[in-house]
Coordinates of C-alpha atoms in Angstrom, one line a residue:
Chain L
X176 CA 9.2 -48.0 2.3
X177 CA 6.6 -45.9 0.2
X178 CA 7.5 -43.7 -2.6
X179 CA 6.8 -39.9 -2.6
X180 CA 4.5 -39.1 -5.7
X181 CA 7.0 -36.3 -7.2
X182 CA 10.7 -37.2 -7.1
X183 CA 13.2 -35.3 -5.1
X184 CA 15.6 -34.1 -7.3
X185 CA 17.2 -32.0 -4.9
X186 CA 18.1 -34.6 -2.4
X187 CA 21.6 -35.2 -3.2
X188 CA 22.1 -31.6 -2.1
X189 CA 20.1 -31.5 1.5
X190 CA 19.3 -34.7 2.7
X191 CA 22.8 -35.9 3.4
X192 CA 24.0 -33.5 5.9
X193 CA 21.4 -33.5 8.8
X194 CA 22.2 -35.8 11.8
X195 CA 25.8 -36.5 10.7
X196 CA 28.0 -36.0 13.5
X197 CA 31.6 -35.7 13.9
X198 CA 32.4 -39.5 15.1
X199 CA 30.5 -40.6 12.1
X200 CA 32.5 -38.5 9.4
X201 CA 36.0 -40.1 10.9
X202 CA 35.0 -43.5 10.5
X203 CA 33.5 -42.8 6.9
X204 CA 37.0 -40.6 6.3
X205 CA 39.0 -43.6 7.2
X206 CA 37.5 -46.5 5.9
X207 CA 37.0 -45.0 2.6
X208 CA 40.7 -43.9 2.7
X209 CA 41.6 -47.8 3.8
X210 CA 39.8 -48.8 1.0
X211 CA 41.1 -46.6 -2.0
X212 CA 45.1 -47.5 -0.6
X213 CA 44.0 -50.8 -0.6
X214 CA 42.0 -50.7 -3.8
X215 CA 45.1 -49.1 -5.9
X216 CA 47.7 -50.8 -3.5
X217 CA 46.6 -54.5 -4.7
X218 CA 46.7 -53.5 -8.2
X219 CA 50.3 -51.8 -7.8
X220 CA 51.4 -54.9 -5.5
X221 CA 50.8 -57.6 -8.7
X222 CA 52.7 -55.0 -11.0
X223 CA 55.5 -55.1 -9.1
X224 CA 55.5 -58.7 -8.8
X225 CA 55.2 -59.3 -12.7
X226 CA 57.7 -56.5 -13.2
X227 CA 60.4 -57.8 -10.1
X228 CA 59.8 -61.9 -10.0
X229 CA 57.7 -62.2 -13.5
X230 CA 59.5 -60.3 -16.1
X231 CA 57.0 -58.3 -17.1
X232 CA 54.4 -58.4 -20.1
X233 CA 54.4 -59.0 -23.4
X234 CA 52.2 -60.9 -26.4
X235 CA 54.9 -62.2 -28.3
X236 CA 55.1 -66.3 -29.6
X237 CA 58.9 -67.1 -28.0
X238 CA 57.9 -65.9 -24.0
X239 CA 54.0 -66.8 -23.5
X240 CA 55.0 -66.6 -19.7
X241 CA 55.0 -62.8 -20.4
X242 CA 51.9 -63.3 -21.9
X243 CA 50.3 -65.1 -19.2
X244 CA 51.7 -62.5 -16.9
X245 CA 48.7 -60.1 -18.2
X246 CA 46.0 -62.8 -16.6
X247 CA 46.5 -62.0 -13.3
X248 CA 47.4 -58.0 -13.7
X249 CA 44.3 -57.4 -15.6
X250 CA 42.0 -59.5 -13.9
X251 CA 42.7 -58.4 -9.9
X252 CA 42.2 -54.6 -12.2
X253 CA 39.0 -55.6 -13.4
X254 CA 37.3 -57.7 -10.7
X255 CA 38.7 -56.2 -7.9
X256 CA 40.5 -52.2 -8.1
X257 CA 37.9 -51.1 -11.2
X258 CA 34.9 -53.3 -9.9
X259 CA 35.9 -52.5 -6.1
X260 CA 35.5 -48.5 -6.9
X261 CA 32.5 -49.1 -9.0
X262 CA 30.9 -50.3 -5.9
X263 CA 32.0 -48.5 -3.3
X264 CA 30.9 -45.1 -5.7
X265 CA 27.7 -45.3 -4.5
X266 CA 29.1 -44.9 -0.5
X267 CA 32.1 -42.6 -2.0
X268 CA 30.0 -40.0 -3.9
X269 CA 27.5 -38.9 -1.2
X270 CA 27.2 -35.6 -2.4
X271 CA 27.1 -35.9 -6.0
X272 CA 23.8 -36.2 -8.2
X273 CA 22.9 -39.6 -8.4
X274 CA 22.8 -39.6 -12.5
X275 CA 26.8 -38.6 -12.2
X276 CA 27.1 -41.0 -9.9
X277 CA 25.2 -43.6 -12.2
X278 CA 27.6 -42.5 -15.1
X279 CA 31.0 -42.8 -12.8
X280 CA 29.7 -46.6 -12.3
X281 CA 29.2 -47.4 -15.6
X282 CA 32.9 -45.6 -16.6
X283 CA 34.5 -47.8 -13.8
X284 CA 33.1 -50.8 -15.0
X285 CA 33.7 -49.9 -18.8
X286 CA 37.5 -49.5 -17.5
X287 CA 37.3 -53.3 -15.9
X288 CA 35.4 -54.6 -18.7
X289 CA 38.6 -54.9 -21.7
X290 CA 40.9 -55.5 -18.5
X291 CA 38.8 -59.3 -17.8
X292 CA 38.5 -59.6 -21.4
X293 CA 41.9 -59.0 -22.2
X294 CA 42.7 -61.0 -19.1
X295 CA 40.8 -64.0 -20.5
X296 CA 42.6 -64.2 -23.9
X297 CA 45.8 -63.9 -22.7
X298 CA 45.6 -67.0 -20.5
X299 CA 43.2 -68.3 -23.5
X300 CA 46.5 -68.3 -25.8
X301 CA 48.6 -68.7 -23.5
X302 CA 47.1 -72.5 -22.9
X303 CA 46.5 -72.8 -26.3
X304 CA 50.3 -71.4 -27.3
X305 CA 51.8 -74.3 -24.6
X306 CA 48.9 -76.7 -25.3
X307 CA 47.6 -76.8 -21.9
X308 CA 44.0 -77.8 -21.3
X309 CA 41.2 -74.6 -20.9
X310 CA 38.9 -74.6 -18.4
X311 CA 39.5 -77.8 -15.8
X312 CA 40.4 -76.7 -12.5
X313 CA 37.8 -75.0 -10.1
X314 CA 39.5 -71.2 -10.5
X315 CA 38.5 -71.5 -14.2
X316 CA 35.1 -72.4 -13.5
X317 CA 34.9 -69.7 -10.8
X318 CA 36.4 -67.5 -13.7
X319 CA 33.8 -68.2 -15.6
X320 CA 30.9 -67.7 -13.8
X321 CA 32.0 -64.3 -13.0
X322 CA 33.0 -63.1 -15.8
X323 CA 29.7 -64.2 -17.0
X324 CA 27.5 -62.6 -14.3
X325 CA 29.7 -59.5 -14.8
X326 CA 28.8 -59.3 -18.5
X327 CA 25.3 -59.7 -17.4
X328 CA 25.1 -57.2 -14.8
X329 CA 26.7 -54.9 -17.5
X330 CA 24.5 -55.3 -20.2
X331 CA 21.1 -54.8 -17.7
X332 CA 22.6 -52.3 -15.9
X333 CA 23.4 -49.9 -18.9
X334 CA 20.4 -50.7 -20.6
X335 CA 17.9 -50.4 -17.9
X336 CA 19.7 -47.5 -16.0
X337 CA 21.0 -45.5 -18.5
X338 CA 19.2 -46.0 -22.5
X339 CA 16.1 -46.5 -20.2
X340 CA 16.3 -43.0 -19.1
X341 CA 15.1 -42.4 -22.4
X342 CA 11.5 -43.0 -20.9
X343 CA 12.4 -41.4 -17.7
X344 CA 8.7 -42.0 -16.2
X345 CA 7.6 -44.4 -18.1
X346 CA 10.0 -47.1 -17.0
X347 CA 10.6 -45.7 -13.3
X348 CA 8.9 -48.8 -11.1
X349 CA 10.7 -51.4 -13.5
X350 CA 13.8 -49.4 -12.9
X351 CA 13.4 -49.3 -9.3
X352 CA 12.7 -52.9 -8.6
X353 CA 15.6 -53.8 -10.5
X354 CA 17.9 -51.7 -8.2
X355 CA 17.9 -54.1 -5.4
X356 CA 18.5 -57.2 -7.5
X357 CA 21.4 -55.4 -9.4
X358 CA 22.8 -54.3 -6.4
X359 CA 22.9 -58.2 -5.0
X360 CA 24.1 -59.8 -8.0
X361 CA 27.0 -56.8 -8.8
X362 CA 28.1 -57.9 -4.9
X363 CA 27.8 -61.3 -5.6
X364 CA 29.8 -60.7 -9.1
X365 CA 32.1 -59.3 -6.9
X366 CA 33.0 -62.1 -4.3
X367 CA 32.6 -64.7 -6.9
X368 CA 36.0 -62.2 -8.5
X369 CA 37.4 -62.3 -5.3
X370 CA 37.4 -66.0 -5.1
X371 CA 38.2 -67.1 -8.5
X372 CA 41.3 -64.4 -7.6
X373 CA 42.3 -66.0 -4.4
X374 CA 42.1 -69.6 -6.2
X375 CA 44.1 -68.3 -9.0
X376 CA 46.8 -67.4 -6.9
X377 CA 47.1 -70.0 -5.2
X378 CA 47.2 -72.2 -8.6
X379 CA 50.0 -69.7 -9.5
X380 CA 52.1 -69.8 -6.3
X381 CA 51.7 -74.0 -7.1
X382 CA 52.5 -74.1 -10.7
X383 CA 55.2 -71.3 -10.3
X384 CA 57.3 -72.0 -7.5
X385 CA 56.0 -75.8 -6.7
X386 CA 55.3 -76.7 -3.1
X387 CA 58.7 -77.4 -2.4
X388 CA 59.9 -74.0 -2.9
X389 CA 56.5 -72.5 -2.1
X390 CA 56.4 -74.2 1.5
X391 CA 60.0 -72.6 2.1
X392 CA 58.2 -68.9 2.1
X393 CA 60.6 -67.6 -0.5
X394 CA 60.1 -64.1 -1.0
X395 CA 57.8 -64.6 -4.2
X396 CA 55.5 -66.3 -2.1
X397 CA 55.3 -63.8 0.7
X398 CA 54.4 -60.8 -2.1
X399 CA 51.5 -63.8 -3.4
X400 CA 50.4 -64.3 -0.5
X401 CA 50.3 -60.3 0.5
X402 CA 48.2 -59.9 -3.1
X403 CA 45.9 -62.6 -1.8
X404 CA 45.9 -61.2 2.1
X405 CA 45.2 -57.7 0.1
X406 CA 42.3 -59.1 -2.1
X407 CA 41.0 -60.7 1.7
X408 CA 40.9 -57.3 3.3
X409 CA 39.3 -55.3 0.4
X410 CA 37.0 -57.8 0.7
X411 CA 36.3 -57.0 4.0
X412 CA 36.2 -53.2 4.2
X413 CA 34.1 -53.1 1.2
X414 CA 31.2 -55.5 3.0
X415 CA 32.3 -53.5 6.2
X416 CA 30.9 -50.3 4.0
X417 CA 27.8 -52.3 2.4
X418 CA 26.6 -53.4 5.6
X419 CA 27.1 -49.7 7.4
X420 CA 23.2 -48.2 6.4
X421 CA 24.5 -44.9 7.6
X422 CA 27.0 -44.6 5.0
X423 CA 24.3 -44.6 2.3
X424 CA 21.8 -42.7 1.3
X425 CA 18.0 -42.6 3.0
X426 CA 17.1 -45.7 1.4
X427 CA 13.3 -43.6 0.6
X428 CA 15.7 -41.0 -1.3
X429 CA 17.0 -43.9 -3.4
X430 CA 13.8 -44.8 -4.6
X431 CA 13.4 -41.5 -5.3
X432 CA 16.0 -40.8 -6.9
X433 CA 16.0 -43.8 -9.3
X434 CA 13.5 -41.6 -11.8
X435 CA 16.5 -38.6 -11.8
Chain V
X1307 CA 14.6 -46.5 14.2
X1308 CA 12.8 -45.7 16.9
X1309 CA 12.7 -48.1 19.8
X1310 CA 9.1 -49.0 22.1
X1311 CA 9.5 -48.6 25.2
X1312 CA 8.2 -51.9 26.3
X1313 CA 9.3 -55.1 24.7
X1314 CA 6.9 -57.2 22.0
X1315 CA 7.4 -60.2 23.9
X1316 CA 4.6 -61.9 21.7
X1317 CA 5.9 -60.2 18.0
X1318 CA 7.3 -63.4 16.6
X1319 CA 3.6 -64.7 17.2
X1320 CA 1.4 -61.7 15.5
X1321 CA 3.9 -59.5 13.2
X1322 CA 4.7 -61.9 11.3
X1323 CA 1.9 -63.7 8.7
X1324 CA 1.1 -59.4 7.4
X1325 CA 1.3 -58.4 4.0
X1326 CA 3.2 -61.8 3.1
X1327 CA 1.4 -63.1 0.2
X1328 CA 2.1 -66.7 -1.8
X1329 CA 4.3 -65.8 -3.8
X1330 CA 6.9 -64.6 -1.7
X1331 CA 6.2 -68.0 0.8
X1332 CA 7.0 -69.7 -2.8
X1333 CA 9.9 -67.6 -3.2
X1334 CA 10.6 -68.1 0.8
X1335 CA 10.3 -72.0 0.4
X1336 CA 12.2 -72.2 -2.6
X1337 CA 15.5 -70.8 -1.6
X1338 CA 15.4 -72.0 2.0
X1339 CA 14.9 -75.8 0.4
X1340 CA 17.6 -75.0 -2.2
X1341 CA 20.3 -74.0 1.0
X1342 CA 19.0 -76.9 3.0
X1343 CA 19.7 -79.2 0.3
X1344 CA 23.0 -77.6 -0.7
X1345 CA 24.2 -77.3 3.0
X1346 CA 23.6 -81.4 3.7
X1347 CA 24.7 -82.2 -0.2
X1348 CA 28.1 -80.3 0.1
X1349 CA 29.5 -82.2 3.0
X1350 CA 27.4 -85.6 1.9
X1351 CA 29.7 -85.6 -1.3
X1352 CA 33.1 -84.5 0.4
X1353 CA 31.9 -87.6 2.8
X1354 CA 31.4 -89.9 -0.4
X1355 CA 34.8 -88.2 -2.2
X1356 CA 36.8 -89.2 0.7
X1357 CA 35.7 -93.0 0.7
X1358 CA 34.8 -93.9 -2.8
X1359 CA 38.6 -91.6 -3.8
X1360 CA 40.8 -90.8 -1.0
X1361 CA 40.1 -94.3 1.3
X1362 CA 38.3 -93.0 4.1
X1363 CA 39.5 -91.7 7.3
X1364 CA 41.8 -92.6 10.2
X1365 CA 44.4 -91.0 12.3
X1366 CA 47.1 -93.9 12.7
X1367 CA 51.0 -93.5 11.9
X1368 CA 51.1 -95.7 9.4
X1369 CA 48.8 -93.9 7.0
X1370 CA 48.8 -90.1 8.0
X1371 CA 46.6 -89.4 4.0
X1372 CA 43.7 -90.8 6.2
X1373 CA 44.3 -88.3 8.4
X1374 CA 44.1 -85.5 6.4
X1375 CA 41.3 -86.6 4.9
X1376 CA 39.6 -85.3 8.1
X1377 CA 40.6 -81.8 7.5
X1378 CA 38.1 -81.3 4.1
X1379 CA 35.5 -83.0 5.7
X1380 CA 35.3 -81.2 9.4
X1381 CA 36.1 -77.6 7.8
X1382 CA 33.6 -77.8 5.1
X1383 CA 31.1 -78.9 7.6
X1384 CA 32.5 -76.8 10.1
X1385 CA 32.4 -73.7 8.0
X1386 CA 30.3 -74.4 5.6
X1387 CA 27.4 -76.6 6.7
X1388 CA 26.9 -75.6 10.5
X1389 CA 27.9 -72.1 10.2
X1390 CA 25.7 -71.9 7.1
X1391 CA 22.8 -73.6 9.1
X1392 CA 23.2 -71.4 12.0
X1393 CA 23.4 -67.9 9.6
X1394 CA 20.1 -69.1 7.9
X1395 CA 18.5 -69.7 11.2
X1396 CA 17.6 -65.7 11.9
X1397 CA 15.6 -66.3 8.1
X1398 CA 14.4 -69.8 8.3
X1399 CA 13.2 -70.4 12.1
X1400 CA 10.8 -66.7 11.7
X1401 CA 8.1 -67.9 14.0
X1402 CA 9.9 -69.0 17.1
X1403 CA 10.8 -66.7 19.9
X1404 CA 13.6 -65.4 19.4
X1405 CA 15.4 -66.8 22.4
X1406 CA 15.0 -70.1 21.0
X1407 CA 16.7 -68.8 17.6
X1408 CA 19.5 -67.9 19.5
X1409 CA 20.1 -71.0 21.2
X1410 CA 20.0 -72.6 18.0
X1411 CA 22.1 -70.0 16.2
X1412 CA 24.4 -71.6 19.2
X1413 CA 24.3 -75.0 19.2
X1414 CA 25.1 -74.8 15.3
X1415 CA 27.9 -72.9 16.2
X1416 CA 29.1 -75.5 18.8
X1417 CA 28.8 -78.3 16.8
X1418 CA 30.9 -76.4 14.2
X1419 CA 33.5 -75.4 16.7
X1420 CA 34.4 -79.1 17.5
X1421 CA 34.7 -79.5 13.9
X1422 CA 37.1 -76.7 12.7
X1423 CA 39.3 -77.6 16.0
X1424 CA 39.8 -81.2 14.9
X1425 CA 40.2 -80.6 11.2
X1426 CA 43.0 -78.3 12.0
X1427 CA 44.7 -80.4 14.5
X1428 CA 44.5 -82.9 11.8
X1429 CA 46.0 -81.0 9.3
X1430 CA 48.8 -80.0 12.2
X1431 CA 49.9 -83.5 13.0
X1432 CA 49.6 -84.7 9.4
X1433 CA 52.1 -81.4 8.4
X1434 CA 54.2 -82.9 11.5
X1435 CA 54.4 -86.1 10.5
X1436 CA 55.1 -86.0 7.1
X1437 CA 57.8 -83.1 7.7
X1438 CA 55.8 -80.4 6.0
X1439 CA 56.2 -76.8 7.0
X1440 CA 52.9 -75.0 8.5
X1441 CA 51.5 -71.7 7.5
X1442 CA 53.1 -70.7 4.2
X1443 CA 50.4 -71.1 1.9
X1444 CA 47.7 -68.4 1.0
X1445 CA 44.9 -71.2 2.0
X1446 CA 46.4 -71.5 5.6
X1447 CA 46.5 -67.7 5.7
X1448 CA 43.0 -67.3 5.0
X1449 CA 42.4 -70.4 7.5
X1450 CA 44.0 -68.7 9.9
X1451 CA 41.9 -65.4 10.3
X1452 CA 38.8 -67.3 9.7
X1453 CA 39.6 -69.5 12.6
X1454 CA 40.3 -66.6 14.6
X1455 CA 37.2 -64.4 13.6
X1456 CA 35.1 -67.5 14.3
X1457 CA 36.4 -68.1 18.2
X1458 CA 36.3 -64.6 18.5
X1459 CA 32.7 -64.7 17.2
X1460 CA 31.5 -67.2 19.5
X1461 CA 33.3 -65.5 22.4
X1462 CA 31.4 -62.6 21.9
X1463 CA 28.4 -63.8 21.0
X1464 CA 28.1 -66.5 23.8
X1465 CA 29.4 -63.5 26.2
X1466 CA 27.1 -60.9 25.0
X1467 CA 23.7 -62.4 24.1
X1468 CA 23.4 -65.2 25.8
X1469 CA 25.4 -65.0 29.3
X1470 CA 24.6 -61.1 29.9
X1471 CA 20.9 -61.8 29.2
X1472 CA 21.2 -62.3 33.2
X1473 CA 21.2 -58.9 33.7
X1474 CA 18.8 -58.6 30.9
X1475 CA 17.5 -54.8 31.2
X1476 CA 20.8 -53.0 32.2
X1477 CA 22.4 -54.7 29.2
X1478 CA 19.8 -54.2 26.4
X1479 CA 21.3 -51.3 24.7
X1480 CA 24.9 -52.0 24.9
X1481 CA 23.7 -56.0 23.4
X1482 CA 21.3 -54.2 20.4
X1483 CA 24.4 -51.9 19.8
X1484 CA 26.4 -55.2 19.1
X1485 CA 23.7 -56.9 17.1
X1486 CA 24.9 -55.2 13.4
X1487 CA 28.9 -55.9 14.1
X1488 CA 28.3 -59.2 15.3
X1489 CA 26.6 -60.2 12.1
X1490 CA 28.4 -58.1 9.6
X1491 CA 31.4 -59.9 11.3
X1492 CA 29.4 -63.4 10.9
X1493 CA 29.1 -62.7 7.4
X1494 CA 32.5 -62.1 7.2
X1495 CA 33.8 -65.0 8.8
X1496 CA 31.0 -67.4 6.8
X1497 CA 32.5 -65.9 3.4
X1498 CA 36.1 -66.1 4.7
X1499 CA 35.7 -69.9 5.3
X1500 CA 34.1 -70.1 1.7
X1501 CA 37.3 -68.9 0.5
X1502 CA 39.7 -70.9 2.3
X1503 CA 37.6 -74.0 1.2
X1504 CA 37.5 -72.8 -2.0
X1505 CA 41.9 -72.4 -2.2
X1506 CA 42.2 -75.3 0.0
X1507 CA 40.1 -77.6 -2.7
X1508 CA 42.4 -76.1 -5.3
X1509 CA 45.6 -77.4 -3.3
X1510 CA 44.7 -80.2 -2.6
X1511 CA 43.6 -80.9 -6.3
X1512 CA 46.9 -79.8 -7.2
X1513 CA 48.7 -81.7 -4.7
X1514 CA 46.6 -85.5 -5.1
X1515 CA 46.0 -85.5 -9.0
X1516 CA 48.8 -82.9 -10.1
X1517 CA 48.4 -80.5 -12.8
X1518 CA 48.9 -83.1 -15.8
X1519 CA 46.0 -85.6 -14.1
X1520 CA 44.0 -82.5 -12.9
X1521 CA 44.2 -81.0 -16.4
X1522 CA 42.7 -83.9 -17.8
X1523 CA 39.5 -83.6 -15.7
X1524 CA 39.5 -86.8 -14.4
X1525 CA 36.6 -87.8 -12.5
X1526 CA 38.2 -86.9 -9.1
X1527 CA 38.5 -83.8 -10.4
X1528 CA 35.1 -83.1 -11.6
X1529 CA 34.3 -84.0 -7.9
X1530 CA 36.4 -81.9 -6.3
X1531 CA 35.4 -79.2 -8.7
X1532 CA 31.8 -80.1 -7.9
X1533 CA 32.7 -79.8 -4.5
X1534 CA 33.9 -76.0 -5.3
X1535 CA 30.6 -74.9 -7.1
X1536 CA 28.2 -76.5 -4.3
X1537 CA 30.1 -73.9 -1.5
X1538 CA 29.9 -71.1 -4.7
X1539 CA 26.3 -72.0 -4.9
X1540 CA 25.8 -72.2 -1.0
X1541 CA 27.3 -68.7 -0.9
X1542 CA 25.1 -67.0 -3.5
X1543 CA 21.9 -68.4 -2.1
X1544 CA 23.0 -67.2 1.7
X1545 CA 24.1 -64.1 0.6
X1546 CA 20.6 -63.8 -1.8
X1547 CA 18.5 -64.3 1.3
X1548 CA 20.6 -62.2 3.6
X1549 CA 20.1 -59.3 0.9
X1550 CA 16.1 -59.5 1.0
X1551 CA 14.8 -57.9 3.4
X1552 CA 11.7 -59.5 3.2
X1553 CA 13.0 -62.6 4.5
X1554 CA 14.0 -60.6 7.8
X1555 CA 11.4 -60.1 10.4
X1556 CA 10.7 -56.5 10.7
X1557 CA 13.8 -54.6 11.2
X1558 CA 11.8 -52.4 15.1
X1559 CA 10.8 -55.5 16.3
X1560 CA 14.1 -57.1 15.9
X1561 CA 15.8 -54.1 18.2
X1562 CA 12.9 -54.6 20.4
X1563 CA 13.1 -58.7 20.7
X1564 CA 16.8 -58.2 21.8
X1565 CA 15.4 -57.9 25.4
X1566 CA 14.1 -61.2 25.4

């Protein structure tokens, strides 16, 4: 891969069309599609189970179940619908300039980041309220570790793609070798919030309905299981678009395109 | 990508040892030691959970827990270990022909497949015997698909690059086409079974200690957790050197080597 000496600032807005046929549109049209329905649908799935099994939300002292009810809500927003856009932008908006596009990432992942935070101190006081032990089982430490990596990849992403624009030249080669770094740890954030959301789940469908009740398949546990089935298959389109090289940029562009 | 018209049969032998300089055989060394060791350590400590906690194994009447004890052990090396092996083979085995890396990439597979088939017959008959109902729980969900992708994996893969290499010209475009679903798909599957183990652990840390025990952290359930962050770990270093391309051999004389 070598890097033209004067950036390309127009790319965004003639490199994308050529040798894009038909065929190729459809699939892009349809997984894209898949993955917003399933992206909003996972998010509007765990509502209506808080709302129809849960009892909905609340922060008050005498119903910390409402409480805890925010944990899961906020945290399949944050790690999953917020985060799942925030990744997928950079397949979604083909045709916008990359700075915009830089700026919709960081906005989608400013929206996810009070949802895990407010998703951690609700089950924070909600443990503390019912004096229940923080962080022993393994969705906790899976918790953890992502919500750290996520903090991470927030804090060096905004300061080394956005305040270091600042010195736009100047800092263009450290920029560019940290793209493919971020990019592997924001995916890796991302599965780690998949799995610590599927173990949560599964925790939940235990400690809420017991194994008795939850090995009948009572309704609750079908709509559980559909969030975590839900959570499986975003997973799945999303590495389906990753792994598609057509559906991104010319990968010389990027570099490019890192100095705009 | 443009394809030669005539196959580098001798490209694993000369492309290779290019533009690599120490520190990226350092780097190269580093992770591929790091996966080896968590690969053989992962199922080495659900092996010495299940004997020095959970009394070993067996599949008699009389004491169906020793049964299940089976299913851990065969799916996390099933899934985890072999498959892992055989995903890391295309990186770690990058001066062999490549027919040889296939055969391997096969035989890791087949030793997995006997694996995952007996730890879910085990998990059957114990269900059976002790009167417990079969596929409601999110875990056996996710089993199920990843079971599924991986037979349908094999199929295709066994089919595809290794039996229609008889008629090894005729079918040389129609196998390269194949190449990036098949592993995208093999990715898939791999981080599918990650997640399974991963709610499956949870279960069964639930269902042995209970949450008041499990709370407590007792030291089964630091293992078990321990057990959880090895396949975490295992999946952020396979995915790391999946993600660098320099670990790949050279992206032309991978299309070309599918004729050998």
């Amino acid at each position: 891969m070598t890097r033209k000496s004067q950036p390309q600032r127009s790319r965004s807005y003639d490199s994308e069309e050529h040798e894009r046929g038909a065929c190729e549109w459809c699939e892009y049209a349809l997984v894209i599609t898949l993955a917003t329905i399933l992206l909003i649908g996972v998010s509007a799935l765990t509502i209506f189970w808080t709302f129809f099994y849960r009892e909905g939300y609340g922060w008050a002292d005498d119903i910390p179940e409402k409480q805890f009810n925010l944990h899961p809500t906020l945290m399949i927003a944050g790690f999953i619908t917020f985060s799942g856009f925030s990744v997928l932008l950079y397949r979604i908006c083909r045709c916008f300039r990359r700075i915009y596009v830089k700026l919709l990432h960081a906005i989608f992942h400013a929206l996810a980041f009070p949802c895990i935070v407010i998703g951690f101190l609700a089950v924070l006081d909600f443990h503390n309220k019912k004096g229940i032990n923080n962080f022993y089982s393994l969705h906790s430490w899976i918790g953890f570790v992502a919500m750290g990596l996520f903090g991470l990849q927030y804090a060096v992403g905004f300061f080394s793609f956005l305040l270091l624009l600042i010195c736009n030249k100047g800092t263009a080669n450290f920029r560019a070798s940290l793209v493919p770094i971020h990019a592997a740890f924001g995916v890796l954030t991302f599965v780690l919030g998949v799995c610590a959301c599927l173990t949560g789940l599964t925790e939940k469908a235990l400690f809420t309905l017991g194994a008795d009740r939850y090995s009948g398949l009572p309704d609750e546990g079908v709509i559980i299981n559909a969030i975590g089935v839900a959570i499986i298959a975003i997973l799945a389109v999303v590495m389906y678009i990753l792994s598609r090289n057509k559906f991104r940029a010319d990968a010389r562009d990027m570099r490019a395109s890192v100095d705009l």
